[in-house]
Structure formats: structure tokens, C-alpha cells
Tab-separated table of C-alpha atoms and ligand atoms in Angstrom:
chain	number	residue	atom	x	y	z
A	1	UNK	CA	0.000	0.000	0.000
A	2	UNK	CA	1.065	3.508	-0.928
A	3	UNK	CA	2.965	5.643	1.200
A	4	UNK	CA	2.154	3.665	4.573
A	5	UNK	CA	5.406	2.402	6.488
A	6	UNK	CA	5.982	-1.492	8.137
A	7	UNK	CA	6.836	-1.804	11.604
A	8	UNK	CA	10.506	-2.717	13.093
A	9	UNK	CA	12.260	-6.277	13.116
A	10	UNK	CA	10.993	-6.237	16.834
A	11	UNK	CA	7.380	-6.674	17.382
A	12	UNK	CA	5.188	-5.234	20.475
A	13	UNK	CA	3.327	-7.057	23.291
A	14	UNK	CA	0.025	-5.555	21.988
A	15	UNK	CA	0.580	-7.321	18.159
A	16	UNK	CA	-0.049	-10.429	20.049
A	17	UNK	CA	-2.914	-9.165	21.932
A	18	UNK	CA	-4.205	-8.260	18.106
A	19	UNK	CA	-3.182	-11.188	16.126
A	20	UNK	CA	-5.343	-13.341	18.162
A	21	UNK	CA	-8.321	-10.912	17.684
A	22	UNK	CA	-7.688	-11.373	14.171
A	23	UNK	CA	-4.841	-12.195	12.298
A	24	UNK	CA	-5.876	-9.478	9.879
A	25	UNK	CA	-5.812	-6.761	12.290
A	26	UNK	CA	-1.616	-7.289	12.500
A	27	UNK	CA	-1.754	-6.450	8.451
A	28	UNK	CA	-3.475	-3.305	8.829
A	29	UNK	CA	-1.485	-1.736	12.377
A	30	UNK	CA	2.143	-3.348	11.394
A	31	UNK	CA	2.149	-3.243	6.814
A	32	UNK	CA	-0.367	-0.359	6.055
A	33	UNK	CA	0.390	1.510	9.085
A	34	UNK	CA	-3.135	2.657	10.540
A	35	UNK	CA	-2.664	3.467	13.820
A	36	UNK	CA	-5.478	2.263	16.894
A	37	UNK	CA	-5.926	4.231	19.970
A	38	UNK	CA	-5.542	2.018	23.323
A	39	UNK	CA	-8.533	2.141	25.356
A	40	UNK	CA	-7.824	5.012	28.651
A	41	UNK	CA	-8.913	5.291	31.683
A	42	UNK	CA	-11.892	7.527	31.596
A	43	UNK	CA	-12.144	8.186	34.966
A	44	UNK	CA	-8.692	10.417	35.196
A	45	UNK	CA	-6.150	10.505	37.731
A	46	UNK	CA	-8.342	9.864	40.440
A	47	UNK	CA	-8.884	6.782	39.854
A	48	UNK	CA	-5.316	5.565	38.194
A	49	UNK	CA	-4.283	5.944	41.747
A	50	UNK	CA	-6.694	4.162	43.340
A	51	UNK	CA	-5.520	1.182	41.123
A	52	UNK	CA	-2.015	1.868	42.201
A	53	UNK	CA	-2.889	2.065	46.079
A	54	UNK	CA	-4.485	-1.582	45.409
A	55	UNK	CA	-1.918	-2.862	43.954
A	56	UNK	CA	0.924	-1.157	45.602
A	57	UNK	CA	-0.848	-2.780	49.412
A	58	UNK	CA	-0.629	-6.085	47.504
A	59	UNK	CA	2.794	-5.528	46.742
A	60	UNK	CA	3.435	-4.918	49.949
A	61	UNK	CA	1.459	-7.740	51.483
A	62	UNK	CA	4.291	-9.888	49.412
A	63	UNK	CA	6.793	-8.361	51.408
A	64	UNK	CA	7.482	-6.575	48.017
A	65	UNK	CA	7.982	-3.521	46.202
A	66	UNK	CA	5.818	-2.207	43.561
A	67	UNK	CA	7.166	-0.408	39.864
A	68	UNK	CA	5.123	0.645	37.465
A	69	UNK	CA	5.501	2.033	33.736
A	70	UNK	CA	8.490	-0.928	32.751
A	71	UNK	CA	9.487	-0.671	29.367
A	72	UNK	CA	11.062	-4.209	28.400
A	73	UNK	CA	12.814	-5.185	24.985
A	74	UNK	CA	13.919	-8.810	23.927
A	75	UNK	CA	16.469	-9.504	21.081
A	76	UNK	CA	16.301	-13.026	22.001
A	77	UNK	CA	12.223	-13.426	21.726
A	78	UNK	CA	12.311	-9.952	19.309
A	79	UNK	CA	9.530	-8.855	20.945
A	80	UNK	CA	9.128	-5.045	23.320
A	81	UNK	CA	6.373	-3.714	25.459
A	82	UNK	CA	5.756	-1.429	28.181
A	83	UNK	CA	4.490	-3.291	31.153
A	84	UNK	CA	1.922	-1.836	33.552
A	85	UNK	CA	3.650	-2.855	37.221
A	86	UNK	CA	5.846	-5.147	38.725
A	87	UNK	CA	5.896	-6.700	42.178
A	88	UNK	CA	9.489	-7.793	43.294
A	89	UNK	CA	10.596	-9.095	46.289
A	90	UNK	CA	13.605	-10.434	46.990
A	91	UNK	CA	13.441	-13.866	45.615
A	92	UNK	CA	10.559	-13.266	42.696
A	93	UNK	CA	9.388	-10.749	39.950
A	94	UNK	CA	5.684	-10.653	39.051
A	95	UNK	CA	4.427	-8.822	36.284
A	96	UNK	CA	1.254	-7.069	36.550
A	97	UNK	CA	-1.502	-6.247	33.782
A	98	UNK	CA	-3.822	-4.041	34.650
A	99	UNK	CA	-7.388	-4.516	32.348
A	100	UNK	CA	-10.341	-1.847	32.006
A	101	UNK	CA	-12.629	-4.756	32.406
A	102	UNK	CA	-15.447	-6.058	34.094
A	103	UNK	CA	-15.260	-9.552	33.254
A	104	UNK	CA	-12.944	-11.814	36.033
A	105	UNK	CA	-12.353	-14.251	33.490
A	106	UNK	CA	-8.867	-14.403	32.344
A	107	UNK	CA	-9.178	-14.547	28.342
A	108	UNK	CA	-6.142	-16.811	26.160
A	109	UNK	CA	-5.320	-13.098	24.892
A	110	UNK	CA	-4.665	-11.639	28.479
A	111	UNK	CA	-2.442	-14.866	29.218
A	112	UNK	CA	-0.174	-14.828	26.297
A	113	UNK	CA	-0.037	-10.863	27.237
A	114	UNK	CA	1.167	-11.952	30.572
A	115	UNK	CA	3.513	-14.574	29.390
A	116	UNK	CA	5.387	-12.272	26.873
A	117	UNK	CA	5.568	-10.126	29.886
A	118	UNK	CA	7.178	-12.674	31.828
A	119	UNK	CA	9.762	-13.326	29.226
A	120	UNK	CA	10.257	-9.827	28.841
A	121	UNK	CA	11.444	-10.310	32.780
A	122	UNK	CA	13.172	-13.011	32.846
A	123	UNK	CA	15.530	-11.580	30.097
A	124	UNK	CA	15.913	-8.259	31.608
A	125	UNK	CA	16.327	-9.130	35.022
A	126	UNK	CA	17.994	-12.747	34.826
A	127	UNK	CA	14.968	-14.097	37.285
A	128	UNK	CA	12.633	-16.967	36.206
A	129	UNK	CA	9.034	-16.086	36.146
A	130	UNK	CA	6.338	-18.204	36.689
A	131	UNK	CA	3.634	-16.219	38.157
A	132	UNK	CA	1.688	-13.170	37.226
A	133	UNK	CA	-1.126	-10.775	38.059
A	134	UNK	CA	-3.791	-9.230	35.700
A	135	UNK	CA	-5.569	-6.393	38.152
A	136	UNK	CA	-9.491	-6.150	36.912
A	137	UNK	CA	-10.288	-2.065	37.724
A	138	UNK	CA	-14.011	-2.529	37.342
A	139	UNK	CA	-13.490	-5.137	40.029
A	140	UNK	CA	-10.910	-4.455	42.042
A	141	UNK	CA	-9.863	-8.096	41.799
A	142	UNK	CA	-6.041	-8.697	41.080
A	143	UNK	CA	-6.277	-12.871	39.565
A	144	UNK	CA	-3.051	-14.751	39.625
A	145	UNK	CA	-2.091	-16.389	36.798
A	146	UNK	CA	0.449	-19.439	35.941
A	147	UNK	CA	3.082	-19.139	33.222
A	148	UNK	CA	3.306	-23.011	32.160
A	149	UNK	CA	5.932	-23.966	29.521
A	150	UNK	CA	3.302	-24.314	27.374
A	151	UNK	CA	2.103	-21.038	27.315
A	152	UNK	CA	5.661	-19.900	26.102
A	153	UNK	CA	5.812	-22.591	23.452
A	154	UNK	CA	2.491	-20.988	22.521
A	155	UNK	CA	4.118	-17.785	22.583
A	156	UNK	CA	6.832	-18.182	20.347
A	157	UNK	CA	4.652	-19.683	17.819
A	158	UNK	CA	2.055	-16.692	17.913
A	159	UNK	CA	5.694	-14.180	17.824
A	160	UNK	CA	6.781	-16.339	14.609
A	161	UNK	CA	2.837	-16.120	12.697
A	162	UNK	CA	3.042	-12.185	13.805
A	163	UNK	CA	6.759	-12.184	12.041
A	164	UNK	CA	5.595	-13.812	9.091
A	165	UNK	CA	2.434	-11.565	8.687
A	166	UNK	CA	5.245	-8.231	8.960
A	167	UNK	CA	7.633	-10.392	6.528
A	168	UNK	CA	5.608	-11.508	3.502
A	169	UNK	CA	3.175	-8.258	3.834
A	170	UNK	CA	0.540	-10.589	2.671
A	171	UNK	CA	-2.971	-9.628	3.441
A	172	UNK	CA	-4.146	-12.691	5.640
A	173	UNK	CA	-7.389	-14.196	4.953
A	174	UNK	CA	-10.044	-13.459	7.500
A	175	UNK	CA	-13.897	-14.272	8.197
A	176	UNK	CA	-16.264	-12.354	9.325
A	177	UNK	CA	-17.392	-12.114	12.593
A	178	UNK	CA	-19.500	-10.601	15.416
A	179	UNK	CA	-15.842	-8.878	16.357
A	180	UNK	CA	-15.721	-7.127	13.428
A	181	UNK	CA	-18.406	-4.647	14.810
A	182	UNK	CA	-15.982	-3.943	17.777
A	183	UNK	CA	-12.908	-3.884	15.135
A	184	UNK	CA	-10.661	-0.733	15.003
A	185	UNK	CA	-9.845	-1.685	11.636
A	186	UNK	CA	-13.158	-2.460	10.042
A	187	UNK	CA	-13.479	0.693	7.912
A	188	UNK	CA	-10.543	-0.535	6.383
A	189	UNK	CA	-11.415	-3.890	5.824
A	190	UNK	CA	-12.613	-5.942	2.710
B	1	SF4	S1	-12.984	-6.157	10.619
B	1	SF4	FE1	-13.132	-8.321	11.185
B	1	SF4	S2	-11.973	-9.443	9.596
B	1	SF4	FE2	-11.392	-7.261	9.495
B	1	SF4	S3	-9.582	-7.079	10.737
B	1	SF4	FE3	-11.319	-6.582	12.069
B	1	SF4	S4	-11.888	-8.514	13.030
B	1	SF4	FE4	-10.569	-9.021	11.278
């Protein structure tokens, strides 16, 4: 497509998030270049602190500490992101996704977030992961979740069909769905 540019060698957390909404929707943010908006929190500052308060008293509860805002990059699994939080304690690192979500159901999208996170982790920080955190705000709920080798061998195979997608610039094929209403990309797509 005229005069839109391809994304880097590296890929982001978020293309996996969006390859397994629809393959599709990696050909239209990473080849042609259309850019999404990520969802905000409406409610302001007020309530981004709350959200930090809740999970910075879990944190401690760990005997941890909490950061927030990590950006993480991986040569090894190409792959970058900017994680919400972290809980670490002397021993562990936990990464922490925070979700503008009702639902307390941890979706195969949210866990392959949280694995790549865990990678991420482990490569920057030379500690194995094996446990994470997605915090629900519409809940308050903070759900633990377990990294199992087979979530990272499901990973790396999502990271390779993302690659290839980026490589060949081919536009995948796609059916229709109910999704497609909620699709950032649907204008766009024929
Ligand atoms: S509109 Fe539907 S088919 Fe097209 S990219 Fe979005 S989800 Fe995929």
C-alpha cells in the first residue's frame, strides 16, 4: 500500500494481543500503518491511583515492592512492550496487567499478554518467572495467573505467525465475525 510504512524487526506485546483478535488486524497496524488508539482510563487521575494504592498494598502484602511504567525489549524473543507494574521481592518478579474490564475471566489473549511479559522479565532481570497478576479495575480483583511452559511454546509460535504476517506483507485471509463490529480496523477492511 502507498505511502504507509511497516513496523521494526521487533514486534510489540500488543501485536499479540491483536493477532489473536484477528490475524488481519496485524496487516493493517504493522504493513499499512493505521494506527489504533488504546482504550484510557476515563475516569482520570483519580482513579489511576486508586488502582495503584491496590496494587501497591498487595505488593506490599508480598513483602514486596511495587514499579510501574516498565518498558522491556527482547532480542532473544524480538519482541518489546511497556508493562503496567511489577511486584518484586527479593526472591521473585511478578508482572502485573492491569485490564479496564469487568469480566474476572482471564481470556487466552490476556495470558499470552502476561507470558510475553514474563519473558520480557526473565531476560531483563535474569529471574525466572512463573507467576503473574492481571488487576481487573471494574473489580478491584487482582487474579493470579500461571506461566506453564506451554504457554511460552504458545508464545513463540504466535511471535513467529506475527513475524511472518510483517515479513511476507501478505494480506491474511479473515472471516467475518460478530468482532468485526468492535474492530478498530473495520473501515478498512474488505
Ligand atoms: S474487521 Fe473483522 S476481519 Fe477485518 S480485521 Fe477486524 S476482526 Fe478481522
Amino acid at each position: 500500500m502507498k505511502g504507509f510504512h511497516r513496523g521494526g524487526s521487533v514486534i510489540d506485546v500488543s501485536d499479540v494481543v491483536q493477532y489473536l483478535y484477528c490475524p488481519r488486524k496485524v496487516y493493517f497496524i504493522k504493513v499499512a500503518g493505521i494506527r489504533i488508539q488504546k482504550p484510557k482510563m476515563e475516569e482520570g487521575k483519580r482513579a489511576q491511583a486508586e488502582v495503584e494504592r491496590n496494587i501497591r498494598r498487595f505488593a506490599e502484602k508480598m513483602g514486596g515492592e511495587l514499579e510501574t511504567g516498565i518498558y522491556l525489549e527482547s532480542q532473544r524473543y524480538r519482541i518489546k512492550g511497556l508493562l503496567d507494574a511489577m511486584v518484586k521481592t527479593d526472591s521473585s518478579l511478578y508482572p502485573v496487567d492491569i485490564k479496564l474490564s469487568r469480566f474476572d475471566s482471564v481470556s487466552y489473549s490476556w495470558k499470552m499478554q502476561l507470558t510475553a511479559y514474563a519473558l520480557l522479565l526473565e531476560e531483563n532481570f535474569e529471574k525466572s518467572v512463573r507467576l503473574g497478576y492481571i488487576y481487573i479495575v471494574g473489580t478491584r480483583k487482582l487474579i493470579e495467573v500461571r506461566i506453564e511452559p506451554e504457554d511460552r511454546r504458545s508464545l513463540m509460535r504466535i511471535i513467529r505467525k506475527v513475524e511472518e504476517i510483517i515479513g511476507s506483507e501478505k494480506y491474511p485471509s479473515a472471516s467475518k465475525s460478530k468482532k468485526c463490529r468492535y474492530c478498530e480496523v473495520y473501515d478498512f477492511c474488505v
